[in-house]
Coordinates of C-alpha atoms in Angstrom, one line a residue:
X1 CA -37.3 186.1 49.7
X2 CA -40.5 184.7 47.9
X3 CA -39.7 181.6 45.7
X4 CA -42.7 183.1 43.4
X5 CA -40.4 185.5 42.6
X6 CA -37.7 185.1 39.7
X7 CA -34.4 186.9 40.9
X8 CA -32.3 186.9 37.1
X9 CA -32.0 188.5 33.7
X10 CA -31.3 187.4 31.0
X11 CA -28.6 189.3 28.7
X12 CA -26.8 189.3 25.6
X13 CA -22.9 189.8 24.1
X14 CA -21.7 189.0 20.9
X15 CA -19.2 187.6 22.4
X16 CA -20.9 184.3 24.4
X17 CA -24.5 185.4 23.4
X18 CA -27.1 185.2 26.1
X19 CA -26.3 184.9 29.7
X20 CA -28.1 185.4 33.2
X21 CA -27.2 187.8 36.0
X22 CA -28.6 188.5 39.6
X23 CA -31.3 190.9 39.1
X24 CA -31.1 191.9 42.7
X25 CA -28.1 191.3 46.0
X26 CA -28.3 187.4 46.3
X27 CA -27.9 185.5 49.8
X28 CA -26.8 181.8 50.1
X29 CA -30.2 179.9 49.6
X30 CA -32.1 182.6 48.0
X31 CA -34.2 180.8 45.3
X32 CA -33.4 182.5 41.8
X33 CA -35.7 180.6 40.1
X34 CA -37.7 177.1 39.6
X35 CA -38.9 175.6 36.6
X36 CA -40.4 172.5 34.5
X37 CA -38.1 170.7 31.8
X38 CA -39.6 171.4 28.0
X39 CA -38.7 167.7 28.3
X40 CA -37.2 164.5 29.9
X41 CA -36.5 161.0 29.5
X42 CA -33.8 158.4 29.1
X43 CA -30.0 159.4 28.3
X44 CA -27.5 158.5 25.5
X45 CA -26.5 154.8 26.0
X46 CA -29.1 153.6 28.1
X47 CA -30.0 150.5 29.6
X48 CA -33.4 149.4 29.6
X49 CA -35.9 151.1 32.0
X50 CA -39.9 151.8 32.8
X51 CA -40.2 154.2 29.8
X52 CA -43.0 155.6 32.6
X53 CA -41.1 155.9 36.4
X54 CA -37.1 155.7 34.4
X55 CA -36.6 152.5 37.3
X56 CA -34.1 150.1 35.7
X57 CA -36.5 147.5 34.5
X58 CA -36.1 143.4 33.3
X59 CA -38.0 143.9 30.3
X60 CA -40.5 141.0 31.8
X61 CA -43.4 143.5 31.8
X62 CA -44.2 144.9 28.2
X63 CA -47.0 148.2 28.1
X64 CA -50.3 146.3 26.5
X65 CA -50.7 149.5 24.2
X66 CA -47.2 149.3 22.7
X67 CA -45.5 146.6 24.0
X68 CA -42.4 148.5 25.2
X69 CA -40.3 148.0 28.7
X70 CA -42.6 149.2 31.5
X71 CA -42.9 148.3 35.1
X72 CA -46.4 147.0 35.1
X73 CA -49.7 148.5 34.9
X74 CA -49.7 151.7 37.0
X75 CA -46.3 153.2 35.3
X76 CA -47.8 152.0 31.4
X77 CA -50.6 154.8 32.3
X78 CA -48.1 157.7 33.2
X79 CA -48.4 160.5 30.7
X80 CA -44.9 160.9 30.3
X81 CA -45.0 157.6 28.2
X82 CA -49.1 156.9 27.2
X83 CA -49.1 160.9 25.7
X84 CA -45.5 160.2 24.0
X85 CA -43.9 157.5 22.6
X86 CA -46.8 155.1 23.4
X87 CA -48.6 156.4 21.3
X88 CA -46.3 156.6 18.4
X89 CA -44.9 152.6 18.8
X90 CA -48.6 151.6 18.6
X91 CA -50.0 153.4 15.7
X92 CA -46.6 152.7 14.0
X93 CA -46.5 148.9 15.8
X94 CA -42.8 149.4 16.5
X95 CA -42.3 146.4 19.6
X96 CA -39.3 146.7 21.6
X97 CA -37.0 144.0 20.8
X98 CA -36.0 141.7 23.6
X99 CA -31.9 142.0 24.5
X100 CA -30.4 139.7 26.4
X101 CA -29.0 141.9 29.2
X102 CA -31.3 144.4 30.3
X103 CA -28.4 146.2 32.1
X104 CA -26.6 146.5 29.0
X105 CA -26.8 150.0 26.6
X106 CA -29.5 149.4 24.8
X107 CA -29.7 151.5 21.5
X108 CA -33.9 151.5 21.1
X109 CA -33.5 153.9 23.8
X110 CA -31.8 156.4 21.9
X111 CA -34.8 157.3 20.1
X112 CA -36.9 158.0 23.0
X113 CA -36.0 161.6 24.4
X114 CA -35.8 163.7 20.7
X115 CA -39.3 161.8 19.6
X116 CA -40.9 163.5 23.1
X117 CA -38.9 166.5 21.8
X118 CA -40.5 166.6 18.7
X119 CA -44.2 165.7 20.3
X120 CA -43.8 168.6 22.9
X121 CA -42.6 170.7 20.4
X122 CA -46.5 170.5 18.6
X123 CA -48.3 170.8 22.1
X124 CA -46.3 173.7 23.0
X125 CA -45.5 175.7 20.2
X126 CA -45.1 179.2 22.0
X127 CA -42.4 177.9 24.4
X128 CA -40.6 175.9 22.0
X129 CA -40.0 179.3 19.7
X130 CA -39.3 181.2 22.9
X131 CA -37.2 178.6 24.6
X132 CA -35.9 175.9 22.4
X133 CA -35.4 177.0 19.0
X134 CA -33.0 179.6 19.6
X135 CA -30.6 176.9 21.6
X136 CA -27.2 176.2 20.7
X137 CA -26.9 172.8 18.9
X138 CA -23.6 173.2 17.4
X139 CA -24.7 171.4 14.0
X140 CA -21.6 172.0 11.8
X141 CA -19.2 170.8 14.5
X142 CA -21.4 167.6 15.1
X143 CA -21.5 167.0 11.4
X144 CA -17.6 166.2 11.4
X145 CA -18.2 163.6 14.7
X146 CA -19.0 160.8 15.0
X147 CA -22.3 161.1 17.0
X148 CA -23.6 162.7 13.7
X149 CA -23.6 159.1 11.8
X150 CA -24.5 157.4 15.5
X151 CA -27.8 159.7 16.0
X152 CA -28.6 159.4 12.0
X153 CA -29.0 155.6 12.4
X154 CA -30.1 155.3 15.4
X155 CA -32.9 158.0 16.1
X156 CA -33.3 160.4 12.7
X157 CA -33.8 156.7 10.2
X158 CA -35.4 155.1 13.2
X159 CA -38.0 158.2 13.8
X160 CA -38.7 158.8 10.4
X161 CA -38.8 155.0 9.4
X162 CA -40.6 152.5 11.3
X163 CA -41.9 155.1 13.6
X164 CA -43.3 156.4 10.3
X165 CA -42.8 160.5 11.5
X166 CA -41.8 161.5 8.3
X167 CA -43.5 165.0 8.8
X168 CA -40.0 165.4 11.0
X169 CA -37.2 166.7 9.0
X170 CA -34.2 165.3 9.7
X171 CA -32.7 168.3 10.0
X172 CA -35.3 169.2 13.1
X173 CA -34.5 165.9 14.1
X174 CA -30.5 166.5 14.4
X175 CA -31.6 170.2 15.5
X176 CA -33.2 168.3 18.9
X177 CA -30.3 165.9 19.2
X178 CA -27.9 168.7 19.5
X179 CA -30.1 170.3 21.7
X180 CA -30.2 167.8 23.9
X181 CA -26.5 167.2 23.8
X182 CA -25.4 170.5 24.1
X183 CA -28.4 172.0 26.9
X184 CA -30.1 168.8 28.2
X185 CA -29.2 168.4 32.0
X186 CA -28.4 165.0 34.0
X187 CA -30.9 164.3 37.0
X188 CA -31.8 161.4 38.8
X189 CA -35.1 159.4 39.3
X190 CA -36.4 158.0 43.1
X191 CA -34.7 155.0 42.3
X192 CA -31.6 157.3 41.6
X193 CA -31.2 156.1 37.7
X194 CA -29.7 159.3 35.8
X195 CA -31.9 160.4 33.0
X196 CA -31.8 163.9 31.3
X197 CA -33.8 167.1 31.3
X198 CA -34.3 169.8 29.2
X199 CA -34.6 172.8 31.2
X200 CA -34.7 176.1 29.0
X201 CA -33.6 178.5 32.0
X202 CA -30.7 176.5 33.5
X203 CA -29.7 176.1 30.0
X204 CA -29.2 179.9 29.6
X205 CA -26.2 179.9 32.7
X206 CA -22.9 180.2 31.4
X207 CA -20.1 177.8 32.2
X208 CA -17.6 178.0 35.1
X209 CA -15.6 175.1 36.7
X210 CA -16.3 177.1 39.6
X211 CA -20.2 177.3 40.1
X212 CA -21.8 180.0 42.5
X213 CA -25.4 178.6 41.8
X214 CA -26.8 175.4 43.1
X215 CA -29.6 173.1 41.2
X216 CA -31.6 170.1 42.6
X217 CA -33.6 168.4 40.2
X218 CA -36.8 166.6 42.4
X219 CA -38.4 163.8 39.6
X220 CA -41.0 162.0 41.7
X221 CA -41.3 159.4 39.3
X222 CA -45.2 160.4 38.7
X223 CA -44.5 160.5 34.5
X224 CA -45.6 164.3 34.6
X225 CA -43.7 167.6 33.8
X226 CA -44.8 169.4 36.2
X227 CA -44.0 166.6 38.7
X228 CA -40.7 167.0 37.9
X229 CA -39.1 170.4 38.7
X230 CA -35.9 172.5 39.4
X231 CA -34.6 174.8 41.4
X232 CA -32.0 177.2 41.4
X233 CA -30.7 178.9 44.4
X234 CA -27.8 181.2 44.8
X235 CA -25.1 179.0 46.9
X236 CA -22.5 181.9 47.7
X237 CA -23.4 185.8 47.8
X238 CA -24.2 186.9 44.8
X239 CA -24.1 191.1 44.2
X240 CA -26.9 192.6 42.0
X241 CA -26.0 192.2 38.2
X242 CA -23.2 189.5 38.8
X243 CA -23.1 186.6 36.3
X244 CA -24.9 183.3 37.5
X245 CA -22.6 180.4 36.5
X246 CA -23.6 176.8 36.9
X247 CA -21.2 174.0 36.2
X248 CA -21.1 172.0 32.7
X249 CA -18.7 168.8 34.4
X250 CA -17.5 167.5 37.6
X251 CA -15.7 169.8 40.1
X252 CA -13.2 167.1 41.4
X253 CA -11.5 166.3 37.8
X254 CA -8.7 167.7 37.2
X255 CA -8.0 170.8 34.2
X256 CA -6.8 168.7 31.5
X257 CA -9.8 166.5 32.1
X258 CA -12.5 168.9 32.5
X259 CA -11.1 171.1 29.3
X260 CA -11.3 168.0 27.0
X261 CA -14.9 166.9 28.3
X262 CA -16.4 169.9 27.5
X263 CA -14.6 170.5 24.1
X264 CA -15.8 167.2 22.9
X265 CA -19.0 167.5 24.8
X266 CA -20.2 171.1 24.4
X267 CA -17.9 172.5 22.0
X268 CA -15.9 175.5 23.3
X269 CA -12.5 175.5 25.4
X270 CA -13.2 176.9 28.8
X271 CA -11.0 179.6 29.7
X272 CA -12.6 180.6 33.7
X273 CA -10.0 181.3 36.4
X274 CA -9.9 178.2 37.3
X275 CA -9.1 176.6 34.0
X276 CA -6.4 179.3 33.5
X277 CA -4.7 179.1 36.7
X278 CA -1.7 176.3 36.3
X279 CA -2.5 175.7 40.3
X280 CA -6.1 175.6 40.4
X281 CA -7.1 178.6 42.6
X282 CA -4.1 177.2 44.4
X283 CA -5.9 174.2 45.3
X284 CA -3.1 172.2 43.0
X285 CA -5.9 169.3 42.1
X286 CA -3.8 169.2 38.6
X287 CA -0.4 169.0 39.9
X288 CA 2.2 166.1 40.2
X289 CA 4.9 165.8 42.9
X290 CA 8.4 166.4 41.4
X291 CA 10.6 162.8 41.2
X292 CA 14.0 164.4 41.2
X293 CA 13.6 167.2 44.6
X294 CA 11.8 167.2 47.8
X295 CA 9.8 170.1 47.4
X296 CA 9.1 170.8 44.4
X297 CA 5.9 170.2 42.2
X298 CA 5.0 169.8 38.3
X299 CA 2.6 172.4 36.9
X300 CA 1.1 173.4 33.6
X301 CA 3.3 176.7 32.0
X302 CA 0.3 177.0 29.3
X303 CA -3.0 176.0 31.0
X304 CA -4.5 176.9 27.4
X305 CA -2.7 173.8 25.6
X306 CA -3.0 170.9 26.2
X307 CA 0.3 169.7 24.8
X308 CA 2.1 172.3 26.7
X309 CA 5.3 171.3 28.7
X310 CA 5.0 171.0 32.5
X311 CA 8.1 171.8 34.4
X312 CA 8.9 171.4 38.0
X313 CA 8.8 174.9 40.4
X314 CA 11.8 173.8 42.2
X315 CA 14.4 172.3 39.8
X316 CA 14.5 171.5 35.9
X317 CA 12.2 168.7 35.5
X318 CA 9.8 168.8 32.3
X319 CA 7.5 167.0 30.8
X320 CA 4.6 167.4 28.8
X321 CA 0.7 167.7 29.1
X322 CA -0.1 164.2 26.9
X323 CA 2.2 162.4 29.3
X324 CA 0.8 163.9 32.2
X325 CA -3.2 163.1 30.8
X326 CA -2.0 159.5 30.3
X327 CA -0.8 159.1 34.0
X328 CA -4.0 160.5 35.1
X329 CA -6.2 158.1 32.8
X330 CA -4.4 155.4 34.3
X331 CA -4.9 156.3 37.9
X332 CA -8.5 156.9 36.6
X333 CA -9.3 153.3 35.2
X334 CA -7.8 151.9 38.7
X335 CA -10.1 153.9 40.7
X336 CA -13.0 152.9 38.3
X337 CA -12.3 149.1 38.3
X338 CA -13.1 149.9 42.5
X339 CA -16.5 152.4 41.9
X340 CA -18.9 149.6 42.9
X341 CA -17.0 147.8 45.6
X342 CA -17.8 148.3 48.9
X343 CA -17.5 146.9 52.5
X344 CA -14.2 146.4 53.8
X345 CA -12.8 145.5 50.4
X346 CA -13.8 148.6 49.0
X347 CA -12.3 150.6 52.1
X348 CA -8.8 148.3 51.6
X349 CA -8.4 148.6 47.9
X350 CA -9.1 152.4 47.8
X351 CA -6.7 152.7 50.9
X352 CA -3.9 150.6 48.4
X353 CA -4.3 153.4 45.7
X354 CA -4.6 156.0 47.7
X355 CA -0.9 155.3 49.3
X356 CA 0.6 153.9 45.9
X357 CA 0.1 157.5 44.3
X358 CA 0.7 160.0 47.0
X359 CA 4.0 160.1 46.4
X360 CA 3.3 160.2 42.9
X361 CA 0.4 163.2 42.9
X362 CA 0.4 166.4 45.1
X363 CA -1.7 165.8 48.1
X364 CA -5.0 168.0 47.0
X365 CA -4.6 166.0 43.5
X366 CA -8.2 165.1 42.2
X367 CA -7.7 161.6 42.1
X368 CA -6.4 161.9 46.0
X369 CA -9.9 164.0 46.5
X370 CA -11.9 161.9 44.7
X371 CA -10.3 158.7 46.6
X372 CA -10.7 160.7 49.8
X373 CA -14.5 161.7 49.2
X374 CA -15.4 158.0 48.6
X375 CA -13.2 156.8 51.6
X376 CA -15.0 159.5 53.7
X377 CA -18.3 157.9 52.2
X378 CA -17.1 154.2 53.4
X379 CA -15.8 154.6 57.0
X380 CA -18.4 154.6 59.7
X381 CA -21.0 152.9 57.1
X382 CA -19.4 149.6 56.0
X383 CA -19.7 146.1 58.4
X384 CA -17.3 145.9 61.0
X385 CA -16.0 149.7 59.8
X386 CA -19.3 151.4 61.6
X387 CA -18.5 154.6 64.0
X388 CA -19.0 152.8 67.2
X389 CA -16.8 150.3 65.8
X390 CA -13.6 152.7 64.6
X391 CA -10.8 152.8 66.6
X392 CA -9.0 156.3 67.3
X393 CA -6.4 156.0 64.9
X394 CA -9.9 155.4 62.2
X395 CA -11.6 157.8 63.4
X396 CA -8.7 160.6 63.4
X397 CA -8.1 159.1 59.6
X398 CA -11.6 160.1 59.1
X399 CA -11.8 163.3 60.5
X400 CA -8.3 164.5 58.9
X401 CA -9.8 162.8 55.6
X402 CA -13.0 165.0 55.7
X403 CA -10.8 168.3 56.5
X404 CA -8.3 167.8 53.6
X405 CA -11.6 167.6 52.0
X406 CA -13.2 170.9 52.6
X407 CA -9.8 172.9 52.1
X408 CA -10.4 172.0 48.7
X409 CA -14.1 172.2 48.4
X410 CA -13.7 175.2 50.0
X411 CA -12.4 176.9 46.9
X412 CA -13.7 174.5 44.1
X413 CA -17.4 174.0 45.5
X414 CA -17.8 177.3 47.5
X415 CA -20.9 177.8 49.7
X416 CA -24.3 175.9 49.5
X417 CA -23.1 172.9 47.8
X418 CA -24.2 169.3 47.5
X419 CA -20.6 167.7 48.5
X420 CA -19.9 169.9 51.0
X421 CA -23.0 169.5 52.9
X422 CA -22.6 165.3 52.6
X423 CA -18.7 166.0 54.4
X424 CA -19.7 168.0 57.0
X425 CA -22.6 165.7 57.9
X426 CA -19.9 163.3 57.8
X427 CA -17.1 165.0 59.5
X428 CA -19.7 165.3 62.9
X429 CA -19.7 162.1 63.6
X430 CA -16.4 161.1 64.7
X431 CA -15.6 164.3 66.1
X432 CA -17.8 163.7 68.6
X433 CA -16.9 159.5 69.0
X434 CA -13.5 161.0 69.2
X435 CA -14.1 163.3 71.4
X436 CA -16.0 161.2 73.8
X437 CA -13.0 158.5 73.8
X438 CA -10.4 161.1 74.6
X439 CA -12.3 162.2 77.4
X440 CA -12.9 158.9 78.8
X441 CA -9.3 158.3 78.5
X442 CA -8.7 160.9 80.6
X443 CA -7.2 162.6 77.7
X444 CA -9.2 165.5 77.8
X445 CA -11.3 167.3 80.3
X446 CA -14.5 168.0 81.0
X447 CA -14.8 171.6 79.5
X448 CA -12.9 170.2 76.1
X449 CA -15.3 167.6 75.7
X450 CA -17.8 170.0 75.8
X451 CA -16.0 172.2 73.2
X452 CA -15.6 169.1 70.9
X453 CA -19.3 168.4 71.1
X454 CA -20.0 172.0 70.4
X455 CA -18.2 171.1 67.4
X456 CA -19.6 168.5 66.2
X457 CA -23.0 170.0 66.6
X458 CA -22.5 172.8 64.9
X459 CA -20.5 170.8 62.1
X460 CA -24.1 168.8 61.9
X461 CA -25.9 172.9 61.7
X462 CA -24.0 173.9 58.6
X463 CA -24.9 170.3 57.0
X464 CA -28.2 170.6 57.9
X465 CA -28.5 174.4 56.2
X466 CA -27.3 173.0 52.8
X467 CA -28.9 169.3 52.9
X468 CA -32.5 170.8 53.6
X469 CA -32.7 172.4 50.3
X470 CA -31.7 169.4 48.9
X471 CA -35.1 167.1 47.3
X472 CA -36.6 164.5 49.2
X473 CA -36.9 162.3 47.0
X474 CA -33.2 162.2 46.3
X475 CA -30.5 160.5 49.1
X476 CA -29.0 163.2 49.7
X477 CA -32.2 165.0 50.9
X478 CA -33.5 162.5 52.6
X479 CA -30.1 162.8 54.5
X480 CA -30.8 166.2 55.4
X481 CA -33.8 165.1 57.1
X482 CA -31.8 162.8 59.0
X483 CA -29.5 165.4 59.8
X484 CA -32.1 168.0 60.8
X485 CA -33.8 165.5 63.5
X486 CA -29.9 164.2 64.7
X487 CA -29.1 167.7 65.5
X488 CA -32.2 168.5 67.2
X489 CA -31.6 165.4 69.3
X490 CA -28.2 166.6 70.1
X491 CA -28.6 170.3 70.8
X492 CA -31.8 169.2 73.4
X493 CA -29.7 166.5 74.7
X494 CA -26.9 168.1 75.0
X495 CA -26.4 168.2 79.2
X496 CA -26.9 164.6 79.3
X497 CA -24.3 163.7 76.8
X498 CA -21.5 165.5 78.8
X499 CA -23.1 163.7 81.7
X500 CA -22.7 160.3 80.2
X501 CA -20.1 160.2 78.4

């Protein structure tokens, strides 16, 4: 189908207000639409970075028009920052005050998003009635939190004070801050630093903890909108008029987690099949193994409280859901106190969790997916850990690792998604090490060896379909180019591999 083409409507109910469907039969891939943000720049609780490219910066290089953090001469002269916020610091000379650790959350930043909300707003007028204005900002809720007194100090004073912006109200001001909060959209910059975007049509896709749309954001790091784009593509079949759902959290947390994120986060209790299914779509990422019988396992009887008691499905074991969120913020803190470790010391430590809780959590748990996903990440990458370098029993570790995996994804992150094309490029490899051991062993024949390297390249196909759509400016596309030349290598080759294994 033409990507010129834009293959949604847009809806309304009084019930959730506007929404998007398919306007025609969707295919996996299909492009639904693409689009530029209305605007972009750093996120809440920043570090410091090139208010130009978004690259985490020192702060030893200062603009020479307003003297705020940028990378050095080329990046001060990106629009993104000489059209916005440049502007403003050095008619207003606000200087950026020098921190002591750039890598800490620095609160200047906050101001920097809303003020090129409020600029864009006056250079386009027409698309900020048509697209923005009519956004959900949740205001009254935000009032009673305290991000209300937080974005009054730190960005409405700050804009309307030194900035001297006065002509903004500050109830405009807090409009775009809940705009941003509620709408804005995470993406991440060539040097893979999140910021956020604003983009009005994503914005418009309901919720579900089970998305059938897939979005790469590609920010080349040129400091212009249109150089920094989405697109939307359908990642499962999608029939004519079906709803278009993106995700508003992260498909491997767990119910209880994901309901309280985006109750504090976006204000509303989700209620989608997933949420309201005390097994997850069967996938049982919420539930616990039961501590008095074998078989049994502890599930929510109320998925719409949180409070609600949990009770075994095989004997008379309760509990409740506040007991069960504090095991699993525990487990949590332990697997963040490992996020940046790597090399063998990462692959040990997350190997120690991993076996101290699956006796604890049923095996499709999140925090035994999420241990697994980053495990999968680590073996056949890390020194001394590389694929040549595995033995069997590693590599069969790996494989089973990446097939518990997709069981999961299967359900959770259906079709053309991000995750699952990174595991299957991921599960090819040591199918085919494997493989070529066994037969060299003597533990498989010939005409198996060439079934398991059928397999793998295949595997690599399906990886390659999803990663190619991916940006290349991002890892993950620029894996997908990797994986589009490996599997082209091994389909031609394919004769001599048998032949020299």
């Amino acid at each position: 189908m033409s990507e010129n083409k834009e293959l949604f409507k847009v809806e309304k109910s009084e019930t959730v207000g506007r929404y998007a469907v398919a306007s025609e039969d969707l295919k996996p891939g299909d492009v639904i639409f693409s689009e530029t943000p209305f605007a972009y720049g750093p996120k809440s609780d920043s570090s410091c970075l090139c208010l130009g490219c978004h690259s985490p910066v020192d702060c030893a290089y200062l603009c020479s028009t307003c003297s705020w953090p940028v990378c050095g001469p080329e990046c001060e002269q990106l629009k993104v920052h000489k059209e916005n916020e440049c502007q403003v610091f050095s008619n207003a000379k606000v200087k950026f005050q020098t921190v002591e650790d750039p890598t800490d959350v620095c609160l200047q930043y906050e101001c920097i998003t809303p003020l090129r909300m409020l600029l864009e707003k006056e250079r386009d007028p027409k698309r900020w009635e048509e697209e923005i204005s009519i956004m959900e900002a949740h205001n009254e809720e935000r009032k009673s939190r305290p991000i209300w007194e937080f974005n009054q100090h730190n960005i409405v004073e700050y804009i309307r004070g030194p900035c001297k912006m006065d002509k903004y109200s500050e109830e405009l001001i807090h409009l775009i801050c809940g705009i941003l909060e509620i709408n804005a959209f995470e993406a991440r910059t060539p040097s893979c630093y999140a910021i956020r975007c604003l983009f009005p049509k994503l914005a418009i896709l309901s919720h579900n903890c089970v998305s059938n749309i897939h979005h790469a954001v590609d920010c080349n790091g040129d400091g212009e909108l249109k150089d920094c784009v989405v697109t939307v593509r359908a990642a499962v079949d999608i029939p004519k008029g079906g709803e278009l759902f993106s995700s508003y959290t992260f498909s491997l947390w767990p119910t209880l987690v994901r309901r309280e994120f985006l109750r504090e986060s976006k204000f509303f209790d989700c209620t989608c099949p997933r949420c309201s299914s005390p097994t997850e779509l069967d996938t049982h990422m919420s539930s616990l193994k039961c501590q008095r019988c074998d078989n049994g396992v502890i599930i929510s009887t109320n998925t719409a409280d949180d409070a609600c008691e949990w009770k075994c499905t095989h004997c008379d074991y309760k509990t409740n859901g506040r007991a069960v969120r504090k095991v699993f913020a525990a487990i949590q803190n332990e697997i963040d106190q490992v996020e940046y470790i790597g090399g063998p010391q990462g692959i040990q430590q997350r190997e120690t969790i991993f076996r101290k809780y699956r006796s604890v959590l049923h095996p499709n748990n999140s925090y035994m997916t999420t241990l697994r996903s980053a495990l999968i990440q680590l073996y056949g990458k890390t020194e001394g850990y590389t694929l040549e370098d595995l033995p069997d029993v590693i590599l069969e570790r790996k494989i089973e690792l990446c097939l518990q995996l997709m069981e999961v994804l299967d359900i959770i992150e259906p079709g053309l998604s991000r995750i699952r094309g990174i595991t299957l490029y991921e599960l090819h490899g040591p199918i085919m090490i494997h493989a070529r051991h066994q037969y060299q062993y003597g533990a498989i024949n010939k005409e198996d060896f060439k079934a398991k390297l059928q397999e793998s390249i295949d595997t690599l196909g399906k990886a390659v379909e999803i990663l190619k759509n991916e940006p290349i400016s991002q890892p993950e596309g620029q894996l997908g180019q990797m994986a589009l030349s490996a599997h082209e290598q091994l389909k031609e080759n394919f004769d001599v591999l048998v032949d020299t294994a």
